[in-house]
Structures are given as C-alpha cells and as structure tokens.
Amino acid sequence: MIRSVVRGNGAALPRRIMKNADFEGMVETSDEWIVQRTGIRQRHVAADDETTASLGEAAARAALDSAGLTPADIDLIVLATSTPNNTFPATAVEIQNRLGMHHGFAFDMQAVCSGFVYAVATADLYIRGGLAKRVLVIGSETFSRILDWNDRSTCVLFGDGAGAIVLEAEEGTGAIADRGVLAASLRSDGVHKDKLFVDGGPSTTGTVGHLRMEGREVFKHAVGMITDVIEATFGQAGITAGDLDWFVPHQANKRIIDASARKLGIAEEKVVVTVDLHGNTSAASVPLALSVAVADGRIKKGDLVLLEAMGGGFTWGAVLLRW
Ligand code: ACO
C-alpha cells in the first residue's frame, strides 16, 4: 500500500521576540502569572513585512532544503491557517507563486489550532488517492494581527510562526513498522463555537475582528477531547501509549499538555514541549515543535510519533506517523 512518508521539515519565526515582562507595562499581568498558568515565557511577533505568506514560504523552503527537493518536485501545497494574508485567494496559492511554482495545486485549510493535524490527514488522503505524489504541508499563522492587545486574558497567550513538512508517496507493507502516516482521527463540534472565535468576518461584520476566548471553558473540555481522539487513533493502529517514541501535542498550555500525557500514560520524557519558546502559534505549533525536536536530535528516522491538536470550533484530532 501507499504510505505518506515525511521526507523533510522546516520552520520559520519572526525576528522579534516578546518576553512575558514586555507585557507588564501594557496590561495588568506578570511574568509569574503567565508562566504559572500557561508555561509560556516568550513568543515571536511578526513585523509589518512578515506575514503568514512570507513565514509560510520560509518554512516551506527550509523543508524543501532538508528533503533535498525543489518546488518543481511538489504537486500540492496544503496550508493550515486561520490568519490568511487576504480573505481570498488562498494564502497557499500566494506561497505557491512565491516559490515560483506554476504547476500542481494549492489550498488553505481552516481548523484553527487543529489545522496542521487536519492538513496532514488530508494530504495523506490526496497521496493515497493518487492525486499527488509530494505534498508540502504548512502551518503558518500571524495571530498577533487578530489579538485584542488590551485583553490580558488572550493577548499573552499567542505567538506567530510557521512550520512545514514534505510528505512523499512511498510503497509500504501496510504494517505498523512502515514509515509514514499510520492512522488519523479528526473531530469537530460546532456547539462550542462561541467559546473560542474571532468576532468579525467577510460575511458578517465585513471586518477582520479579534480573537475572543472563554479560557476556562476551553480548558475544561481540552483534556477529555484530546485523550478520546488519541485513544481512537491508538485503537486504529493497534498500539498503546508505551509504543510511542514521541508525543508532539499542540502547544497551547503546559498544564493541558501535562494533564493529557498523564491521563494517557505517556512518560514525561517523551513529550515535546515548546510552548515556553513560541506561545500558542495555532496551526504552526505542531510543525514548530517537530522542527525543534528534529533539530536537537530527539526525533529520528523510524521513530513512532503522535501529533495532536485541539482548537476553535471546537476542532480536534490526532495523527500517528513513523518518522
Ligand atoms: N495576567 C494576570 N491575570 C490574568 C490574566 C493575565 N494575563 N489573564 C486572566 N487573568 C485573571 C483572570 O481575570 C482571573 O481573575 P478573577 O479570578 O479575578 O476573575 C484569574 O486570572 C484566573 O483566570 P482563569 O481564566 O480562571 O485562569 P486559568 O487558570 O483558567 O488560566 C488560561 C487561563 C491560561 C487562558 C487557561 O484557561 C487556558 O489555557 N485555557 C485554554 C486555552 C487553550 O488551550 N486554547 C487552545 C485552543 S487555542 C485556538 O484554537 C486558537
């Protein structure tokens, strides 16, 4: 059977780093509160010349370099983002043009923080369905542009950045020992749409709007939803938590990550945590965390890796792959 195998990965971050202490003159908060409640110590914030498209392009180029490929080798770009450069065209098409790619096809995927997990699962289906052989899967966000910088309950939580992987069709045996995407489960439930949303849009206010979140409500649902979808993914693949080499969760809050890992029985040393460095970068958080753990030598070829995310909608999902 065809497997979608990771051939390379990359990341890009805005130049400017904003530390927790930098908020202290802007809103009533403290480094201590932010670290204790979220685990976040700093985040990158995009300058005017850094956009979802430019960061996505840089991450894509880094992923292509690490794969030893050029844009000519790619036939599909799937960009996970909730902060596109424009309402339309898809920012994926802009990245395609920036890469000098005038063949194949490109589209955006909108599942907020779950976007990258949705995009990997979708790219896998395009590959296995025969519509594409090599796919650039990108998560790129500039949440700084949709934050209400006077709202301390949200503005301290998010950051900007991008990450990407190249998935390539490869013949596998169908066994769990294969490299590539092995299982995926995706969920959503719009009953929760008002708990985490942006209060503007083209068809309603005609404005971009700002992020609004009932943090406590999101927190309350997060661990149960995350662990349910992961257990469904384990069931599909016939594995248990003990078989994993690495758990790469969405980086929203260290307390949610710790509680999920504990409930699933995943050892602390197998959990990749980058929320301290990047904050919550929405659809970019999982590929950014992957890039850190690949660069420092933790994630190696052949390792069994579990990706997970949960976000606005709510949407949530998990992907199991062998690196
Ligand atoms: N600094 C100081 N105090 C603050 C701040 C701040 N930055 N923000 C809120 N507070 C105050 C609140 O006003 C509240 O004060 P009160 O008790 O006087 O009303 C107090 O701190 C406690 O607030 P809680 O909301 O109960 O704090 P909690 O421990 O729940 O932490 C947090 C808040 C960090 C937002 C947490 O609820 C959380 O992480 N939620 C989940 C967010 C998440 O995972 N999102 C994922 C999806 S993101 C996406 O899809 C885009």
PDB file of N, CA, C and O and ligand atoms in Angstrom, residues 27-30 33-34 37-38 111-114 143 152-154 156-158 196 211 213-219 222 250 252-253 255-256 280 282 310-312, ligand 1:
ATOM      1  N   VAL A  27      -0.622  45.673  29.920  1.00  0.00           N
ATOM      2  CA  VAL A  27      -1.842  45.188  30.583  1.00  0.00           C
ATOM      3  C   VAL A  27      -1.452  44.754  31.996  1.00  0.00           C
ATOM      4  O   VAL A  27      -0.263  44.577  32.283  1.00  0.00           O
ATOM      5  N   GLU A  28      -2.469  44.551  32.848  1.00  0.00           N
ATOM      6  CA  GLU A  28      -2.171  44.161  34.225  1.00  0.00           C
ATOM      7  C   GLU A  28      -1.877  42.661  34.270  1.00  0.00           C
ATOM      8  O   GLU A  28      -2.792  41.834  34.289  1.00  0.00           O
ATOM      9  N   THR A  29      -0.608  42.318  34.214  1.00  0.00           N
ATOM     10  CA  THR A  29      -0.206  40.910  34.230  1.00  0.00           C
ATOM     11  C   THR A  29       1.204  40.825  34.782  1.00  0.00           C
ATOM     12  O   THR A  29       1.810  41.841  35.129  1.00  0.00           O
ATOM     13  N   SER A  30       1.719  39.603  34.861  1.00  0.00           N
ATOM     14  CA  SER A  30       3.093  39.435  35.337  1.00  0.00           C
ATOM     15  C   SER A  30       3.695  38.199  34.700  1.00  0.00           C
ATOM     16  O   SER A  30       2.970  37.273  34.291  1.00  0.00           O
ATOM     17  N   TRP A  33       2.501  35.116  36.611  1.00  0.00           N
ATOM     18  CA  TRP A  33       1.143  34.611  36.293  1.00  0.00           C
ATOM     19  C   TRP A  33       1.185  33.811  34.991  1.00  0.00           C
ATOM     20  O   TRP A  33       0.661  32.707  34.903  1.00  0.00           O
ATOM     21  N   ILE A  34       1.831  34.394  33.977  1.00  0.00           N
ATOM     22  CA  ILE A  34       1.831  33.744  32.652  1.00  0.00           C
ATOM     23  C   ILE A  34       2.551  32.399  32.716  1.00  0.00           C
ATOM     24  O   ILE A  34       2.052  31.386  32.198  1.00  0.00           O
ATOM     25  N   ARG A  37       0.394  29.803  34.872  1.00  0.00           N
ATOM     26  CA  ARG A  37      -0.868  29.350  34.284  1.00  0.00           C
ATOM     27  C   ARG A  37      -0.702  28.664  32.943  1.00  0.00           C
ATOM     28  O   ARG A  37      -1.571  27.903  32.523  1.00  0.00           O
ATOM     29  N   THR A  38       0.380  28.991  32.202  1.00  0.00           N
ATOM     30  CA  THR A  38       0.480  28.505  30.815  1.00  0.00           C
ATOM     31  C   THR A  38       1.804  27.833  30.468  1.00  0.00           C
ATOM     32  O   THR A  38       1.857  27.078  29.504  1.00  0.00           O
ATOM     33  N   ALA A 111      -8.899  25.004  10.352  1.00  0.00           N
ATOM     34  CA  ALA A 111      -9.403  24.273  11.514  1.00  0.00           C
ATOM     35  C   ALA A 111      -8.743  24.839  12.778  1.00  0.00           C
ATOM     36  O   ALA A 111      -8.516  24.131  13.749  1.00  0.00           O
ATOM     37  N   VAL A 112      -8.412  26.118  12.727  1.00  0.00           N
ATOM     38  CA  VAL A 112      -7.762  26.856  13.810  1.00  0.00           C
ATOM     39  C   VAL A 112      -6.551  26.061  14.327  1.00  0.00           C
ATOM     40  O   VAL A 112      -5.745  25.615  13.514  1.00  0.00           O
ATOM     41  N   CYS A 113      -6.459  25.836  15.633  1.00  0.00           N
ATOM     42  CA  CYS A 113      -5.241  25.198  16.168  1.00  0.00           C
ATOM     43  C   CYS A 113      -5.076  23.754  15.703  1.00  0.00           C
ATOM     44  O   CYS A 113      -3.979  23.214  15.761  1.00  0.00           O
ATOM     45  N   SER A 114      -6.173  23.124  15.255  1.00  0.00           N
ATOM     46  CA  SER A 114      -6.070  21.741  14.766  1.00  0.00           C
ATOM     47  C   SER A 114      -5.674  21.702  13.291  1.00  0.00           C
ATOM     48  O   SER A 114      -5.591  20.615  12.704  1.00  0.00           O
ATOM     49  N   PHE A 143      -1.155  35.307  14.470  1.00  0.00           N
ATOM     50  CA  PHE A 143      -2.249  35.612  15.402  1.00  0.00           C
ATOM     51  C   PHE A 143      -2.101  36.991  16.043  1.00  0.00           C
ATOM     52  O   PHE A 143      -3.078  37.547  16.527  1.00  0.00           O
ATOM     53  N   ARG A 152      -5.927  41.126  28.526  1.00  0.00           N
ATOM     54  CA  ARG A 152      -4.829  40.338  29.116  1.00  0.00           C
ATOM     55  C   ARG A 152      -5.120  38.840  29.113  1.00  0.00           C
ATOM     56  O   ARG A 152      -4.207  38.024  29.205  1.00  0.00           O
ATOM     57  N   SER A 153      -6.436  38.467  29.062  1.00  0.00           N
ATOM     58  CA  SER A 153      -6.749  37.043  29.143  1.00  0.00           C
ATOM     59  C   SER A 153      -6.448  36.317  27.835  1.00  0.00           C
ATOM     60  O   SER A 153      -6.472  35.080  27.781  1.00  0.00           O
ATOM     61  N   THR A 154      -6.187  37.046  26.743  1.00  0.00           N
ATOM     62  CA  THR A 154      -5.821  36.391  25.476  1.00  0.00           C
ATOM     63  C   THR A 154      -4.486  36.867  24.895  1.00  0.00           C
ATOM     64  O   THR A 154      -3.751  36.054  24.324  1.00  0.00           O
ATOM     65  N   VAL A 156      -1.602  37.553  25.939  1.00  0.00           N
ATOM     66  CA  VAL A 156      -0.326  36.987  26.410  1.00  0.00           C
ATOM     67  C   VAL A 156      -0.118  35.547  25.917  1.00  0.00           C
ATOM     68  O   VAL A 156       0.965  34.985  26.102  1.00  0.00           O
ATOM     69  N   LEU A 157      -1.163  34.953  25.326  1.00  0.00           N
ATOM     70  CA  LEU A 157      -1.128  33.508  25.073  1.00  0.00           C
ATOM     71  C   LEU A 157      -0.569  33.119  23.700  1.00  0.00           C
ATOM     72  O   LEU A 157      -0.107  31.997  23.524  1.00  0.00           O
ATOM     73  N   PHE A 158      -0.657  34.028  22.726  1.00  0.00           N
ATOM     74  CA  PHE A 158      -0.419  33.618  21.338  1.00  0.00           C
ATOM     75  C   PHE A 158       0.874  34.190  20.752  1.00  0.00           C
ATOM     76  O   PHE A 158       1.385  35.207  21.232  1.00  0.00           O
ATOM     77  N   LEU A 196     -14.498  30.014  21.601  1.00  0.00           N
ATOM     78  CA  LEU A 196     -13.209  30.434  21.043  1.00  0.00           C
ATOM     79  C   LEU A 196     -13.460  30.813  19.591  1.00  0.00           C
ATOM     80  O   LEU A 196     -13.693  29.939  18.764  1.00  0.00           O
ATOM     81  N   LEU A 211      -9.724  37.974  18.307  1.00  0.00           N
ATOM     82  CA  LEU A 211      -9.902  36.679  18.968  1.00  0.00           C
ATOM     83  C   LEU A 211     -10.584  36.862  20.332  1.00  0.00           C
ATOM     84  O   LEU A 211     -10.198  37.746  21.098  1.00  0.00           O
ATOM     85  N   MET A 213     -11.981  34.447  23.683  1.00  0.00           N
ATOM     86  CA  MET A 213     -11.910  33.078  24.224  1.00  0.00           C
ATOM     87  C   MET A 213     -12.388  33.035  25.663  1.00  0.00           C
ATOM     88  O   MET A 213     -12.022  33.870  26.481  1.00  0.00           O
ATOM     89  N   GLU A 214     -13.236  32.032  25.946  1.00  0.00           N
ATOM     90  CA  GLU A 214     -13.556  31.711  27.336  1.00  0.00           C
ATOM     91  C   GLU A 214     -12.547  30.648  27.765  1.00  0.00           C
ATOM     92  O   GLU A 214     -12.785  29.447  27.637  1.00  0.00           O
ATOM     93  N   GLY A 215     -11.392  31.108  28.235  1.00  0.00           N
ATOM     94  CA  GLY A 215     -10.259  30.218  28.505  1.00  0.00           C
ATOM     95  C   GLY A 215     -10.594  29.055  29.415  1.00  0.00           C
ATOM     96  O   GLY A 215     -10.218  27.906  29.147  1.00  0.00           O
ATOM     97  N   ARG A 216     -11.342  29.359  30.481  1.00  0.00           N
ATOM     98  CA  ARG A 216     -11.677  28.314  31.452  1.00  0.00           C
ATOM     99  C   ARG A 216     -12.516  27.211  30.802  1.00  0.00           C
ATOM    100  O   ARG A 216     -12.356  26.031  31.084  1.00  0.00           O
ATOM    101  N   GLU A 217     -13.459  27.623  29.916  1.00  0.00           N
ATOM    102  CA  GLU A 217     -14.338  26.662  29.218  1.00  0.00           C
ATOM    103  C   GLU A 217     -13.527  25.780  28.270  1.00  0.00           C
ATOM    104  O   GLU A 217     -13.762  24.573  28.167  1.00  0.00           O
ATOM    105  N   VAL A 218     -12.570  26.409  27.560  1.00  0.00           N
ATOM    106  CA  VAL A 218     -11.728  25.635  26.630  1.00  0.00           C
ATOM    107  C   VAL A 218     -10.917  24.627  27.439  1.00  0.00           C
ATOM    108  O   VAL A 218     -10.869  23.435  27.110  1.00  0.00           O
ATOM    109  N   PHE A 219     -10.341  25.110  28.507  1.00  0.00           N
ATOM    110  CA  PHE A 219      -9.514  24.269  29.376  1.00  0.00           C
ATOM    111  C   PHE A 219     -10.300  23.043  29.856  1.00  0.00           C
ATOM    112  O   PHE A 219      -9.810  21.910  29.834  1.00  0.00           O
ATOM    113  N   ALA A 222     -10.663  20.487  27.078  1.00  0.00           N
ATOM    114  CA  ALA A 222      -9.479  20.118  26.296  1.00  0.00           C
ATOM    115  C   ALA A 222      -8.972  18.694  26.579  1.00  0.00           C
ATOM    116  O   ALA A 222      -8.853  17.887  25.651  1.00  0.00           O
ATOM    117  N   HIS A 250      -0.277  19.887  20.396  1.00  0.00           N
ATOM    118  CA  HIS A 250      -0.488  21.320  20.173  1.00  0.00           C
ATOM    119  C   HIS A 250      -0.009  22.067  21.409  1.00  0.00           C
ATOM    120  O   HIS A 250      -0.258  21.657  22.544  1.00  0.00           O
ATOM    121  N   ALA A 252      -0.553  24.874  23.498  1.00  0.00           N
ATOM    122  CA  ALA A 252      -1.396  25.983  23.964  1.00  0.00           C
ATOM    123  C   ALA A 252      -1.098  26.300  25.417  1.00  0.00           C
ATOM    124  O   ALA A 252      -1.045  27.457  25.807  1.00  0.00           O
ATOM    125  N   ASN A 253      -0.927  25.239  26.199  1.00  0.00           N
ATOM    126  CA  ASN A 253      -0.808  25.433  27.640  1.00  0.00           C
ATOM    127  C   ASN A 253      -0.119  24.208  28.233  1.00  0.00           C
ATOM    128  O   ASN A 253      -0.545  23.074  28.006  1.00  0.00           O
ATOM    129  N   ARG A 255      -0.096  23.098  31.157  1.00  0.00           N
ATOM    130  CA  ARG A 255      -0.938  22.309  32.081  1.00  0.00           C
ATOM    131  C   ARG A 255      -1.832  21.329  31.312  1.00  0.00           C
ATOM    132  O   ARG A 255      -2.062  20.204  31.760  1.00  0.00           O
ATOM    133  N   ILE A 256      -2.330  21.761  30.141  1.00  0.00           N
ATOM    134  CA  ILE A 256      -3.153  20.855  29.321  1.00  0.00           C
ATOM    135  C   ILE A 256      -2.279  19.717  28.783  1.00  0.00           C
ATOM    136  O   ILE A 256      -2.679  18.547  28.789  1.00  0.00           O
ATOM    137  N   ASN A 280       1.290  30.023  21.984  1.00  0.00           N
ATOM    138  CA  ASN A 280       0.359  29.259  21.150  1.00  0.00           C
ATOM    139  C   ASN A 280       0.383  29.855  19.744  1.00  0.00           C
ATOM    140  O   ASN A 280      -0.108  30.957  19.520  1.00  0.00           O
ATOM    141  N   SER A 282      -1.083  28.411  17.168  1.00  0.00           N
ATOM    142  CA  SER A 282      -2.211  27.820  16.448  1.00  0.00           C
ATOM    143  C   SER A 282      -1.728  26.719  15.488  1.00  0.00           C
ATOM    144  O   SER A 282      -1.017  25.818  15.917  1.00  0.00           O
ATOM    145  N   MET A 310      -6.058  20.617  19.390  1.00  0.00           N
ATOM    146  CA  MET A 310      -7.440  20.966  19.697  1.00  0.00           C
ATOM    147  C   MET A 310      -7.562  22.485  19.589  1.00  0.00           C
ATOM    148  O   MET A 310      -6.646  23.201  19.995  1.00  0.00           O
ATOM    149  N   GLY A 311      -8.656  22.958  19.001  1.00  0.00           N
ATOM    150  CA  GLY A 311      -8.776  24.402  18.854  1.00  0.00           C
ATOM    151  C   GLY A 311     -10.187  24.865  18.583  1.00  0.00           C
ATOM    152  O   GLY A 311     -11.154  24.097  18.740  1.00  0.00           O
ATOM    153  N   GLY A 312     -10.303  26.111  18.152  1.00  0.00           N
ATOM    154  CA  GLY A 312     -11.590  26.769  17.929  1.00  0.00           C
ATOM    155  C   GLY A 312     -12.517  25.925  17.069  1.00  0.00           C
ATOM    156  O   GLY A 312     -12.100  25.256  16.140  1.00  0.00           O
TER     157      GLY A 312
HETATM  158  N1  ACO B   1      -2.465  38.122  33.890  1.00  0.00           N
HETATM  159  C1  ACO B   1      -2.967  38.150  35.149  1.00  0.00           C
HETATM  160  N2  ACO B   1      -4.199  37.709  35.445  1.00  0.00           N
HETATM  161  C2  ACO B   1      -4.964  37.238  34.444  1.00  0.00           C
HETATM  162  C3  ACO B   1      -4.505  37.208  33.117  1.00  0.00           C
HETATM  163  C4  ACO B   1      -3.212  37.671  32.849  1.00  0.00           C
HETATM  164  N3  ACO B   1      -2.660  37.656  31.609  1.00  0.00           N
HETATM  165  N4  ACO B   1      -5.476  36.678  32.343  1.00  0.00           N
HETATM  166  C5  ACO B   1      -6.503  36.390  33.151  1.00  0.00           C
HETATM  167  N5  ACO B   1      -6.209  36.744  34.421  1.00  0.00           N
HETATM  168  C6  ACO B   1      -7.012  36.615  35.625  1.00  0.00           C
HETATM  169  C7  ACO B   1      -8.474  36.447  35.302  1.00  0.00           C
HETATM  170  O1  ACO B   1      -9.075  37.713  35.106  1.00  0.00           O
HETATM  171  C8  ACO B   1      -8.981  35.770  36.568  1.00  0.00           C
HETATM  172  O2  ACO B   1      -9.204  36.749  37.536  1.00  0.00           O
HETATM  173  P1  ACO B   1     -10.503  36.659  38.514  1.00  0.00           P
HETATM  174  O3  ACO B   1     -10.352  35.357  39.225  1.00  0.00           O
HETATM  175  O4  ACO B   1     -10.351  37.866  39.352  1.00  0.00           O
HETATM  176  O5  ACO B   1     -11.678  36.670  37.571  1.00  0.00           O
HETATM  177  C9  ACO B   1      -7.808  34.924  37.019  1.00  0.00           C
HETATM  178  O6  ACO B   1      -6.660  35.422  36.309  1.00  0.00           O
HETATM  179  C10 ACO B   1      -7.964  33.446  36.722  1.00  0.00           C
HETATM  180  O7  ACO B   1      -8.459  33.307  35.404  1.00  0.00           O
HETATM  181  P2  ACO B   1      -8.813  31.893  34.783  1.00  0.00           P
HETATM  182  O8  ACO B   1      -9.364  32.111  33.414  1.00  0.00           O
HETATM  183  O9  ACO B   1      -9.587  31.070  35.741  1.00  0.00           O
HETATM  184  O10 ACO B   1      -7.352  31.279  34.686  1.00  0.00           O
HETATM  185  P3  ACO B   1      -6.942  29.832  34.222  1.00  0.00           P
HETATM  186  O11 ACO B   1      -6.171  29.165  35.258  1.00  0.00           O
HETATM  187  O12 ACO B   1      -8.100  29.095  33.600  1.00  0.00           O
HETATM  188  O13 ACO B   1      -5.929  30.172  33.038  1.00  0.00           O
HETATM  189  C11 ACO B   1      -5.912  30.243  30.631  1.00  0.00           C
HETATM  190  C12 ACO B   1      -6.367  30.929  31.927  1.00  0.00           C
HETATM  191  C13 ACO B   1      -4.400  30.256  30.603  1.00  0.00           C
HETATM  192  C14 ACO B   1      -6.467  31.035  29.434  1.00  0.00           C
HETATM  193  C15 ACO B   1      -6.425  28.795  30.600  1.00  0.00           C
HETATM  194  O14 ACO B   1      -7.797  28.775  30.904  1.00  0.00           O
HETATM  195  C16 ACO B   1      -6.209  28.117  29.285  1.00  0.00           C
HETATM  196  O15 ACO B   1      -5.098  27.799  28.918  1.00  0.00           O
HETATM  197  N6  ACO B   1      -7.276  27.797  28.556  1.00  0.00           N
HETATM  198  C17 ACO B   1      -7.195  27.040  27.348  1.00  0.00           C
HETATM  199  C18 ACO B   1      -6.676  27.819  26.214  1.00  0.00           C
HETATM  200  C19 ACO B   1      -6.405  26.844  25.092  1.00  0.00           C
HETATM  201  O16 ACO B   1      -5.961  25.735  25.271  1.00  0.00           O
HETATM  202  N7  ACO B   1      -6.674  27.177  23.892  1.00  0.00           N
HETATM  203  C20 ACO B   1      -6.423  26.144  22.876  1.00  0.00           C
HETATM  204  C21 ACO B   1      -7.008  26.394  21.700  1.00  0.00           C
HETATM  205  S1  ACO B   1      -6.417  27.891  21.065  1.00  0.00           S
HETATM  206  C22 ACO B   1      -7.084  28.028  19.457  1.00  0.00           C
HETATM  207  O17 ACO B   1      -7.749  27.173  18.943  1.00  0.00           O
HETATM  208  C23 ACO B   1      -6.866  29.333  18.732  1.00  0.00           C
END
